[in-house]
């Protein structure tokens, strides 16, 4: 049988064993950390250690961790090598340029030759020992010395040689030597340096022989072609980067030079030569784009090629056809580029050519923008001189005060062609919604400028623009949806119709019969379009606006004064109220009638706004004549009262009451009534009785509705009369009445009497105290008003500060609660 120790003894034994395990575990963890750090340090400095070298570490169990270095050994090595090479190169340059004259010919040749041979030969031995970085640094010094050798050779052996020609030859030789040197030794920097230098010989050689601009441009394009070939065939990334950079630089210079030569040529021959250079550049770009592996670069290259082709064709057209046909010719070339979309050309190239065509079409549209803007904004000048006489033609009517853009004869053709292209290509593009908006806009612009370009007679131009308005409204109605909001094409057509109608109305101001005829036609057209629910929110208000202008024009044509014309203008608010009463209503309903109501309800507010604007115009026209103003106010009040009969427009009753009161007061003022109470009290009494009876039947009726108009119809005219009255009886009676109204309002807690009564009483008291206040002000010193104002501002500032402090305390108290 097993002899088990007592529990206390066994517990002490287990604790001792666990402590030994913890000590052993800590020792093993420290050893593991040291080994991990040693392996990391060995991997970092392995290039600098020889084979078989073992790292030496601290003894086991010490746990000392070495400080991690801030820079790697290869980084330190590269810094030292680059700095050493740069310093040696600078020293060699200084020796060549400064100390060259202190040595003889033999000494010069010996020094530079020894340095160059040594610098170019040392990398061979360094590479055999595996010191590639050092070999690169020494080889870089050698390549710099070869440039100094070339300079020294020119100064000693060829001092009279032309600098450009010698530099071209030297750069070609150096590029070849560096390329062979880099390939034979497998060094990195000579090949990119050779490629960069290879871009110079052709250009410098052309300059040396006195080549003209066409030859220099061709040389630039040839250099770009060479750089492109190197970039496509090179395997090393630095070589490709240098080749691409050089090809882009020389190619861009060649393209810009060819474009300038083409568009500044004085004859077809020079323009054709420059255009041929642009075609060469386009071919080069297409070839490069075909073999470039990245699609976005291929698209960009094809885009540049398409622009080069169009630019070359446009430059030739500029000197062979009239000036106004240059842009259409460029547009035709751009459209021809679209034919490449159906070819077997590489897809990115086709995409780039299509984008180039779109860009040229956009530029062509921008070229027509001054003419379109003039046709839209030019008629506004006619508003300052209405009915000044019929112009000679429609162009004179539109550009009355604006300069006429040159070469605008083909602008309608350009706009129509671009619109047709958009329509044809619209079903094949992913941006079809944008195309359905842009194409109608361009077609509208073409139709808008066509009468101006053709210089049609004035009447024919008006008819043409009226046809444009009718066509836009027709398309808006056809494209609209009766049960929903207008679609983007429908909304675009509506906006175009509105813009054209405004310009047409302004142009028609040149002639009186034309103004009436055009405004009448526009009113009918927009009224007919407003019968459909879709365009109704835009067409119905436009019809009312044109009807308002027509009413003013008829009044002026009849020779009536403005306050008589106001009565004719009031027909528009009445019609607007009638239309709103028929189109308003519930916005729900699933039947056909419900859908119509929904469309009509969207037009209710715009129609009412247009009617209110016409009413304000009528008031402004009648303002100089108080009797007519009173009549107009009464009629406007009647229209507002009729509107208030609708359940959703009960608030219009307030406007009706105010208008009726204003009409009463204006009528009393127009009659020069000395005692307005004789006319107002008979109205006030029944009005207050009616209000009292209504409040007894319906306690929810406010005091303003019940007593406001009845009190105001007497108190306000009496107050105006008392303000000019020099006697004491009227102010006293008015004050007593106002006090009685105030007390009655306080007794029954009614808002309207408590506002009107104290207000009238205060103004009467102010009127009575005005002479005494004037005397007091005259007796006060001049410093008193500023002092009082300053004291008031100080009190206000102190009060404001107190409020801020109270708010701050409240916020702190709430914070403590949280």
mmCIF file of N, CA and C in Angstrom, residues 567-684:
data_model
loop_
_atom_site.group_PDB
_atom_site.id
_atom_site.type_symbol
_atom_site.label_atom_id
_atom_site.label_comp_id
_atom_site.label_asym_id
_atom_site.label_seq_id
_atom_site.Cartn_x
_atom_site.Cartn_y
_atom_site.Cartn_z
ATOM 1 N N UNK A 567 -57.116 98.519 -64.371
ATOM 2 C CA UNK A 567 -58.372 97.768 -64.386
ATOM 3 C C UNK A 567 -58.303 96.590 -65.355
ATOM 4 N N UNK A 568 -57.606 96.804 -66.480
ATOM 5 C CA UNK A 568 -57.457 95.710 -67.439
ATOM 6 C C UNK A 568 -56.531 94.619 -66.893
ATOM 7 N N UNK A 569 -55.513 95.043 -66.158
ATOM 8 C CA UNK A 569 -54.582 94.067 -65.585
ATOM 9 C C UNK A 569 -55.278 93.219 -64.529
ATOM 10 N N UNK A 570 -56.287 93.789 -63.850
ATOM 11 C CA UNK A 570 -56.982 93.041 -62.804
ATOM 12 C C UNK A 570 -57.727 91.825 -63.342
ATOM 13 N N UNK A 571 -57.911 91.766 -64.642
ATOM 14 C CA UNK A 571 -58.545 90.572 -65.213
ATOM 15 C C UNK A 571 -57.682 89.335 -64.960
ATOM 16 N N UNK A 572 -56.371 89.515 -64.948
ATOM 17 C CA UNK A 572 -55.463 88.379 -64.765
ATOM 18 C C UNK A 572 -55.608 87.764 -63.378
ATOM 19 N N UNK A 573 -55.582 88.543 -62.265
ATOM 20 C CA UNK A 573 -55.817 87.899 -60.959
ATOM 21 C C UNK A 573 -57.166 87.201 -60.870
ATOM 22 N N UNK A 574 -58.200 87.799 -61.478
ATOM 23 C CA UNK A 574 -59.510 87.141 -61.448
ATOM 24 C C UNK A 574 -59.473 85.796 -62.171
ATOM 25 N N UNK A 575 -58.838 85.771 -63.352
ATOM 26 C CA UNK A 575 -58.719 84.502 -64.085
ATOM 27 C C UNK A 575 -57.866 83.512 -63.305
ATOM 28 N N UNK A 576 -56.785 84.001 -62.664
ATOM 29 C CA UNK A 576 -55.932 83.118 -61.874
ATOM 30 C C UNK A 576 -56.707 82.500 -60.719
ATOM 31 N N UNK A 577 -57.546 83.299 -60.048
ATOM 32 C CA UNK A 577 -58.358 82.756 -58.955
ATOM 33 C C UNK A 577 -59.332 81.705 -59.471
ATOM 34 N N UNK A 578 -59.909 81.950 -60.645
ATOM 35 C CA UNK A 578 -60.827 80.965 -61.216
ATOM 36 C C UNK A 578 -60.102 79.669 -61.567
ATOM 37 N N UNK A 579 -58.921 79.784 -62.175
ATOM 38 C CA UNK A 579 -58.155 78.583 -62.541
ATOM 39 C C UNK A 579 -57.739 77.819 -61.291
ATOM 40 N N UNK A 580 -57.288 78.564 -60.260
ATOM 41 C CA UNK A 580 -56.862 77.903 -59.028
ATOM 42 C C UNK A 580 -58.024 77.188 -58.351
ATOM 43 N N UNK A 581 -59.220 77.754 -58.430
ATOM 44 C CA UNK A 581 -60.375 77.101 -57.818
ATOM 45 C C UNK A 581 -60.750 75.813 -58.535
ATOM 46 N N UNK A 582 -60.427 75.734 -59.822
ATOM 47 C CA UNK A 582 -60.774 74.532 -60.584
ATOM 48 C C UNK A 582 -59.668 73.484 -60.519
ATOM 49 N N UNK A 583 -58.417 73.912 -60.344
ATOM 50 C CA UNK A 583 -57.302 72.957 -60.295
ATOM 51 C C UNK A 583 -56.978 72.514 -58.897
ATOM 52 N N UNK A 584 -57.356 73.280 -57.870
ATOM 53 C CA UNK A 584 -57.042 72.893 -56.505
ATOM 54 C C UNK A 584 -57.902 71.739 -56.051
ATOM 55 N N UNK A 585 -57.528 71.166 -54.919
ATOM 56 C CA UNK A 585 -58.301 70.060 -54.368
ATOM 57 C C UNK A 585 -57.406 69.014 -53.801
ATOM 58 N N UNK A 586 -57.960 67.856 -53.604
ATOM 59 C CA UNK A 586 -57.224 66.763 -52.966
ATOM 60 C C UNK A 586 -56.121 66.274 -53.863
ATOM 61 N N UNK A 587 -55.028 65.837 -53.234
ATOM 62 C CA UNK A 587 -53.895 65.297 -53.969
ATOM 63 C C UNK A 587 -53.938 63.777 -54.062
ATOM 64 N N UNK A 588 -55.004 63.207 -53.646
ATOM 65 C CA UNK A 588 -55.102 61.752 -53.670
ATOM 66 C C UNK A 588 -56.120 61.319 -54.696
ATOM 67 N N UNK A 589 -56.112 60.117 -54.981
ATOM 68 C CA UNK A 589 -57.071 59.563 -55.935
ATOM 69 C C UNK A 589 -56.397 58.652 -56.882
ATOM 70 N N UNK A 590 -56.958 57.515 -57.099
ATOM 71 C CA UNK A 590 -56.317 56.565 -57.981
ATOM 72 C C UNK A 590 -56.909 56.541 -59.352
ATOM 73 N N UNK A 591 -58.056 57.188 -59.586
ATOM 74 C CA UNK A 591 -58.691 57.176 -60.895
ATOM 75 C C UNK A 591 -58.064 58.196 -61.793
ATOM 76 N N UNK A 592 -58.584 58.261 -62.981
ATOM 77 C CA UNK A 592 -58.068 59.238 -63.954
ATOM 78 C C UNK A 592 -58.332 60.658 -63.479
ATOM 79 N N UNK A 593 -59.502 60.871 -62.900
ATOM 80 C CA UNK A 593 -59.811 62.203 -62.371
ATOM 81 C C UNK A 593 -58.892 62.536 -61.230
ATOM 82 N N UNK A 594 -58.635 61.571 -60.358
ATOM 83 C CA UNK A 594 -57.702 61.833 -59.270
ATOM 84 C C UNK A 594 -56.331 62.177 -59.771
ATOM 85 N N UNK A 595 -55.858 61.485 -60.820
ATOM 86 C CA UNK A 595 -54.558 61.837 -61.369
ATOM 87 C C UNK A 595 -54.543 63.217 -61.930
ATOM 88 N N UNK A 596 -55.629 63.635 -62.599
ATOM 89 C CA UNK A 596 -55.703 64.988 -63.125
ATOM 90 C C UNK A 596 -55.685 66.001 -62.018
ATOM 91 N N UNK A 597 -56.363 65.709 -60.944
ATOM 92 C CA UNK A 597 -56.364 66.649 -59.823
ATOM 93 C C UNK A 597 -54.968 66.767 -59.221
ATOM 94 N N UNK A 598 -54.287 65.643 -59.180
ATOM 95 C CA UNK A 598 -52.931 65.709 -58.647
ATOM 96 C C UNK A 598 -52.063 66.622 -59.484
ATOM 97 N N UNK A 599 -52.135 66.486 -60.831
ATOM 98 C CA UNK A 599 -51.358 67.385 -61.680
ATOM 99 C C UNK A 599 -51.815 68.806 -61.550
ATOM 100 N N UNK A 600 -53.172 69.019 -61.466
ATOM 101 C CA UNK A 600 -53.672 70.375 -61.329
ATOM 102 C C UNK A 600 -53.285 71.002 -60.011
ATOM 103 N N UNK A 601 -53.282 70.215 -58.925
ATOM 104 C CA UNK A 601 -52.932 70.769 -57.631
ATOM 105 C C UNK A 601 -51.489 71.249 -57.606
ATOM 106 N N UNK A 602 -50.618 70.628 -58.398
ATOM 107 C CA UNK A 602 -49.247 71.114 -58.469
ATOM 108 C C UNK A 602 -49.178 72.482 -59.138
ATOM 109 N N UNK A 603 -50.145 72.807 -59.973
ATOM 110 C CA UNK A 603 -50.154 74.107 -60.649
ATOM 111 C C UNK A 603 -50.897 75.167 -59.857
ATOM 112 N N UNK A 604 -51.550 74.800 -58.761
ATOM 113 C CA UNK A 604 -52.373 75.768 -58.032
ATOM 114 C C UNK A 604 -51.530 76.895 -57.460
ATOM 115 N N UNK A 605 -50.482 76.547 -56.729
ATOM 116 C CA UNK A 605 -49.651 77.584 -56.092
ATOM 117 C C UNK A 605 -48.958 78.462 -57.129
ATOM 118 N N UNK A 606 -48.332 77.930 -58.190
ATOM 119 C CA UNK A 606 -47.747 78.828 -59.200
ATOM 120 C C UNK A 606 -48.769 79.763 -59.835
ATOM 121 N N UNK A 607 -49.980 79.266 -60.093
ATOM 122 C CA UNK A 607 -51.012 80.121 -60.679
ATOM 123 C C UNK A 607 -51.388 81.235 -59.719
ATOM 124 N N UNK A 608 -51.543 80.904 -58.442
ATOM 125 C CA UNK A 608 -51.890 81.930 -57.452
ATOM 126 C C UNK A 608 -50.777 82.954 -57.291
ATOM 127 N N UNK A 609 -49.554 82.512 -57.337
ATOM 128 C CA UNK A 609 -48.427 83.463 -57.243
ATOM 129 C C UNK A 609 -48.420 84.403 -58.441
ATOM 130 N N UNK A 610 -48.641 83.865 -59.637
ATOM 131 C CA UNK A 610 -48.691 84.722 -60.830
ATOM 132 C C UNK A 610 -49.843 85.711 -60.729
ATOM 133 N N UNK A 611 -51.007 85.265 -60.252
ATOM 134 C CA UNK A 611 -52.123 86.187 -60.084
ATOM 135 C C UNK A 611 -51.837 87.261 -59.055
ATOM 136 N N UNK A 612 -51.194 86.907 -57.929
ATOM 137 C CA UNK A 612 -50.835 87.914 -56.930
ATOM 138 C C UNK A 612 -49.846 88.928 -57.488
ATOM 139 N N UNK A 613 -48.904 88.466 -58.291
ATOM 140 C CA UNK A 613 -47.958 89.401 -58.899
ATOM 141 C C UNK A 613 -48.670 90.375 -59.839
ATOM 142 N N UNK A 614 -49.626 89.873 -60.618
ATOM 143 C CA UNK A 614 -50.394 90.770 -61.480
ATOM 144 C C UNK A 614 -51.210 91.768 -60.661
ATOM 145 N N UNK A 615 -51.758 91.324 -59.522
ATOM 146 C CA UNK A 615 -52.478 92.254 -58.667
ATOM 147 C C UNK A 615 -51.589 93.342 -58.111
ATOM 148 N N UNK A 616 -50.388 92.997 -57.695
ATOM 149 C CA UNK A 616 -49.445 94.016 -57.215
ATOM 150 C C UNK A 616 -49.096 95.003 -58.322
ATOM 151 N N UNK A 617 -48.939 94.497 -59.553
ATOM 152 C CA UNK A 617 -48.670 95.403 -60.676
ATOM 153 C C UNK A 617 -49.841 96.359 -60.889
ATOM 154 N N UNK A 618 -51.055 95.847 -60.771
ATOM 155 C CA UNK A 618 -52.218 96.728 -60.919
ATOM 156 C C UNK A 618 -52.242 97.794 -59.834
ATOM 157 N N UNK A 619 -51.921 97.431 -58.612
ATOM 158 C CA UNK A 619 -51.862 98.424 -57.528
ATOM 159 C C UNK A 619 -50.791 99.470 -57.804
ATOM 160 N N UNK A 620 -49.648 99.049 -58.312
ATOM 161 C CA UNK A 620 -48.584 100.007 -58.616
ATOM 162 C C UNK A 620 -49.010 100.955 -59.743
ATOM 163 N N UNK A 621 -49.730 100.439 -60.731
ATOM 164 C CA UNK A 621 -50.184 101.313 -61.808
ATOM 165 C C UNK A 621 -51.240 102.319 -61.331
ATOM 166 N N UNK A 622 -52.073 101.910 -60.399
ATOM 167 C CA UNK A 622 -53.149 102.792 -59.925
ATOM 168 C C UNK A 622 -52.732 103.682 -58.769
ATOM 169 N N UNK A 623 -51.539 103.512 -58.234
ATOM 170 C CA UNK A 623 -51.126 104.267 -57.044
ATOM 171 C C UNK A 623 -51.152 105.781 -57.242
ATOM 172 N N UNK A 624 -50.782 106.344 -58.394
ATOM 173 C CA UNK A 624 -50.810 107.821 -58.510
ATOM 174 C C UNK A 624 -52.202 108.420 -58.411
ATOM 175 N N UNK A 625 -53.272 107.680 -58.642
ATOM 176 C CA UNK A 625 -54.633 108.187 -58.598
ATOM 177 C C UNK A 625 -55.393 107.520 -57.445
ATOM 178 N N UNK A 626 -55.587 108.219 -56.314
ATOM 179 C CA UNK A 626 -56.249 107.594 -55.153
ATOM 180 C C UNK A 626 -57.642 107.041 -55.454
ATOM 181 N N UNK A 627 -58.516 107.742 -56.187
ATOM 182 C CA UNK A 627 -59.826 107.120 -56.454
ATOM 183 C C UNK A 627 -59.719 105.787 -57.173
ATOM 184 N N UNK A 628 -58.868 105.739 -58.208
ATOM 185 C CA UNK A 628 -58.695 104.490 -58.931
ATOM 186 C C UNK A 628 -58.002 103.443 -58.053
ATOM 187 N N UNK A 629 -57.085 103.882 -57.195
ATOM 188 C CA UNK A 629 -56.424 102.952 -56.279
ATOM 189 C C UNK A 629 -57.437 102.316 -55.335
ATOM 190 N N UNK A 630 -58.388 103.120 -54.856
ATOM 191 C CA UNK A 630 -59.425 102.565 -53.982
ATOM 192 C C UNK A 630 -60.259 101.518 -54.715
ATOM 193 N N UNK A 631 -60.591 101.809 -55.981
ATOM 194 C CA UNK A 631 -61.357 100.834 -56.760
ATOM 195 C C UNK A 631 -60.563 99.560 -56.989
ATOM 196 N N UNK A 632 -59.296 99.706 -57.310
ATOM 197 C CA UNK A 632 -58.453 98.526 -57.540
ATOM 198 C C UNK A 632 -58.312 97.715 -56.263
ATOM 199 N N UNK A 633 -58.155 98.405 -55.129
ATOM 200 C CA UNK A 633 -58.083 97.689 -53.858
ATOM 201 C C UNK A 633 -59.366 96.920 -53.577
ATOM 202 N N UNK A 634 -60.486 97.527 -53.871
ATOM 203 C CA UNK A 634 -61.762 96.842 -53.656
ATOM 204 C C UNK A 634 -61.874 95.601 -54.539
ATOM 205 N N UNK A 635 -61.476 95.735 -55.803
ATOM 206 C CA UNK A 635 -61.558 94.586 -56.699
ATOM 207 C C UNK A 635 -60.588 93.477 -56.271
ATOM 208 N N UNK A 636 -59.405 93.865 -55.836
ATOM 209 C CA UNK A 636 -58.464 92.856 -55.333
ATOM 210 C C UNK A 636 -59.027 92.173 -54.091
ATOM 211 N N UNK A 637 -59.694 92.952 -53.229
ATOM 212 C CA UNK A 637 -60.330 92.348 -52.068
ATOM 213 C C UNK A 637 -61.423 91.382 -52.458
ATOM 214 N N UNK A 638 -62.162 91.715 -53.511
ATOM 215 C CA UNK A 638 -63.201 90.797 -53.976
ATOM 216 C C UNK A 638 -62.596 89.490 -54.484
ATOM 217 N N UNK A 639 -61.470 89.594 -55.209
ATOM 218 C CA UNK A 639 -60.805 88.382 -55.692
ATOM 219 C C UNK A 639 -60.303 87.554 -54.516
ATOM 220 N N UNK A 640 -59.715 88.228 -53.523
ATOM 221 C CA UNK A 640 -59.238 87.503 -52.349
ATOM 222 C C UNK A 640 -60.390 86.861 -51.581
ATOM 223 N N UNK A 641 -61.515 87.564 -51.492
ATOM 224 C CA UNK A 641 -62.671 86.989 -50.809
ATOM 225 C C UNK A 641 -63.194 85.769 -51.548
ATOM 226 N N UNK A 642 -63.200 85.834 -52.868
ATOM 227 C CA UNK A 642 -63.629 84.665 -53.640
ATOM 228 C C UNK A 642 -62.668 83.498 -53.436
ATOM 229 N N UNK A 643 -61.385 83.791 -53.319
ATOM 230 C CA UNK A 643 -60.416 82.726 -53.053
ATOM 231 C C UNK A 643 -60.628 82.119 -51.681
ATOM 232 N N UNK A 644 -61.017 82.972 -50.715
ATOM 233 C CA UNK A 644 -61.227 82.478 -49.350
ATOM 234 C C UNK A 644 -62.416 81.548 -49.237
ATOM 235 N N UNK A 645 -63.267 81.477 -50.244
ATOM 236 C CA UNK A 645 -64.384 80.549 -50.200
ATOM 237 C C UNK A 645 -63.936 79.099 -50.276
ATOM 238 N N UNK A 646 -62.742 78.863 -50.797
ATOM 239 C CA UNK A 646 -62.217 77.505 -50.863
ATOM 240 C C UNK A 646 -61.756 77.072 -49.474
ATOM 241 N N UNK A 647 -62.031 75.846 -49.057
ATOM 242 C CA UNK A 647 -61.684 75.428 -47.689
ATOM 243 C C UNK A 647 -60.189 75.512 -47.389
ATOM 244 N N UNK A 648 -59.344 75.194 -48.390
ATOM 245 C CA UNK A 648 -57.909 75.209 -48.118
ATOM 246 C C UNK A 648 -57.295 76.590 -48.212
ATOM 247 N N UNK A 649 -58.087 77.613 -48.531
ATOM 248 C CA UNK A 649 -57.585 78.986 -48.656
ATOM 249 C C UNK A 649 -58.370 79.945 -47.758
ATOM 250 N N UNK A 650 -58.778 79.481 -46.587
ATOM 251 C CA UNK A 650 -59.510 80.363 -45.681
ATOM 252 C C UNK A 650 -58.666 81.553 -45.241
ATOM 253 N N UNK A 651 -57.359 81.373 -45.203
ATOM 254 C CA UNK A 651 -56.489 82.461 -44.762
ATOM 255 C C UNK A 651 -56.544 83.661 -45.694
ATOM 256 N N UNK A 652 -56.998 83.473 -46.926
ATOM 257 C CA UNK A 652 -57.113 84.611 -47.838
ATOM 258 C C UNK A 652 -58.159 85.611 -47.373
ATOM 259 N N UNK A 653 -59.026 85.194 -46.460
ATOM 260 C CA UNK A 653 -59.999 86.141 -45.923
ATOM 261 C C UNK A 653 -59.344 87.299 -45.192
ATOM 262 N N UNK A 654 -58.223 87.049 -44.530
ATOM 263 C CA UNK A 654 -57.503 88.153 -43.880
ATOM 264 C C UNK A 654 -57.042 89.179 -44.909
ATOM 265 N N UNK A 655 -56.504 88.696 -46.022
ATOM 266 C CA UNK A 655 -56.079 89.615 -47.070
ATOM 267 C C UNK A 655 -57.259 90.379 -47.644
ATOM 268 N N UNK A 656 -58.395 89.708 -47.799
ATOM 269 C CA UNK A 656 -59.582 90.391 -48.322
ATOM 270 C C UNK A 656 -60.032 91.498 -47.376
ATOM 271 N N UNK A 657 -60.076 91.214 -46.063
ATOM 272 C CA UNK A 657 -60.473 92.238 -45.100
ATOM 273 C C UNK A 657 -59.517 93.421 -45.119
ATOM 274 N N UNK A 658 -58.217 93.139 -45.174
ATOM 275 C CA UNK A 658 -57.232 94.224 -45.215
ATOM 276 C C UNK A 658 -57.388 95.060 -46.479
ATOM 277 N N UNK A 659 -57.615 94.399 -47.607
ATOM 278 C CA UNK A 659 -57.772 95.149 -48.855
ATOM 279 C C UNK A 659 -59.025 96.015 -48.828
ATOM 280 N N UNK A 660 -60.108 95.496 -48.296
ATOM 281 C CA UNK A 660 -61.336 96.302 -48.192
ATOM 282 C C UNK A 660 -61.137 97.509 -47.267
ATOM 283 N N UNK A 661 -60.451 97.301 -46.169
ATOM 284 C CA UNK A 661 -60.178 98.427 -45.267
ATOM 285 C C UNK A 661 -59.316 99.475 -45.950
ATOM 286 N N UNK A 662 -58.262 99.002 -46.636
ATOM 287 C CA UNK A 662 -57.402 99.951 -47.349
ATOM 288 C C UNK A 662 -58.190 100.704 -48.413
ATOM 289 N N UNK A 663 -59.062 99.994 -49.114
ATOM 290 C CA UNK A 663 -59.874 100.670 -50.123
ATOM 291 C C UNK A 663 -60.761 101.743 -49.488
ATOM 292 N N UNK A 664 -61.321 101.451 -48.319
ATOM 293 C CA UNK A 664 -62.154 102.436 -47.626
ATOM 294 C C UNK A 664 -61.358 103.656 -47.218
ATOM 295 N N UNK A 665 -60.204 103.414 -46.645
ATOM 296 C CA UNK A 665 -59.391 104.544 -46.197
ATOM 297 C C UNK A 665 -58.923 105.387 -47.381
ATOM 298 N N UNK A 666 -58.497 104.714 -48.457
ATOM 299 C CA UNK A 666 -58.035 105.474 -49.632
ATOM 300 C C UNK A 666 -59.186 106.272 -50.238
ATOM 301 N N UNK A 667 -60.386 105.676 -50.251
ATOM 302 C CA UNK A 667 -61.538 106.397 -50.787
ATOM 303 C C UNK A 667 -61.857 107.618 -49.931
ATOM 304 N N UNK A 668 -61.810 107.491 -48.637
ATOM 305 C CA UNK A 668 -62.056 108.639 -47.761
ATOM 306 C C UNK A 668 -61.007 109.717 -47.972
ATOM 307 N N UNK A 669 -59.754 109.275 -48.122
ATOM 308 C CA UNK A 669 -58.701 110.267 -48.375
ATOM 309 C C UNK A 669 -58.887 110.931 -49.733
ATOM 310 N N UNK A 670 -59.347 110.162 -50.727
ATOM 311 C CA UNK A 670 -59.543 110.750 -52.052
ATOM 312 C C UNK A 670 -60.689 111.746 -52.062
ATOM 313 N N UNK A 671 -61.706 111.560 -51.230
ATOM 314 C CA UNK A 671 -62.837 112.484 -51.163
ATOM 315 C C UNK A 671 -62.554 113.702 -50.274
ATOM 316 N N UNK A 672 -61.381 113.748 -49.671
ATOM 317 C CA UNK A 672 -61.039 114.846 -48.739
ATOM 318 C C UNK A 672 -62.102 114.980 -47.643
ATOM 319 N N UNK A 673 -62.496 113.873 -47.084
ATOM 320 C CA UNK A 673 -63.513 113.869 -46.042
ATOM 321 C C UNK A 673 -62.915 114.430 -44.752
ATOM 322 N N UNK A 674 -63.555 115.480 -44.198
ATOM 323 C CA UNK A 674 -63.065 116.066 -42.953
ATOM 324 C C UNK A 674 -63.578 115.297 -41.740
ATOM 325 N N UNK A 675 -64.704 114.648 -41.867
ATOM 326 C CA UNK A 675 -65.283 113.884 -40.756
ATOM 327 C C UNK A 675 -65.499 112.451 -41.225
ATOM 328 N N UNK A 676 -64.450 111.616 -41.200
ATOM 329 C CA UNK A 676 -64.610 110.243 -41.704
ATOM 330 C C UNK A 676 -65.528 109.403 -40.829
ATOM 331 N N UNK A 677 -65.771 109.853 -39.603
ATOM 332 C CA UNK A 677 -66.634 109.069 -38.728
ATOM 333 C C UNK A 677 -68.058 108.950 -39.281
ATOM 334 N N UNK A 678 -68.483 109.933 -40.055
ATOM 335 C CA UNK A 678 -69.825 109.859 -40.632
ATOM 336 C C UNK A 678 -69.950 108.692 -41.603
ATOM 337 N N UNK A 679 -68.822 108.250 -42.171
ATOM 338 C CA UNK A 679 -68.859 107.145 -43.121
ATOM 339 C C UNK A 679 -68.440 105.816 -42.480
ATOM 340 N N UNK A 680 -67.621 105.909 -41.445
ATOM 341 C CA UNK A 680 -67.086 104.674 -40.876
ATOM 342 C C UNK A 680 -67.946 104.117 -39.745
ATOM 343 N N UNK A 681 -68.548 105.022 -38.951
ATOM 344 C CA UNK A 681 -69.354 104.525 -37.830
ATOM 345 C C UNK A 681 -70.549 103.691 -38.287
ATOM 346 N N UNK A 682 -71.238 104.048 -39.365
ATOM 347 C CA UNK A 682 -72.322 103.164 -39.821
ATOM 348 C C UNK A 682 -71.853 101.771 -40.216
ATOM 349 N N UNK A 683 -70.570 101.658 -40.569
ATOM 350 C CA UNK A 683 -70.027 100.337 -40.896
ATOM 351 C C UNK A 683 -69.547 99.632 -39.633
ATOM 352 N N UNK A 684 -68.961 100.396 -38.702
ATOM 353 C CA UNK A 684 -68.416 99.800 -37.485
ATOM 354 C C UNK A 684 -69.501 99.172 -36.626
#
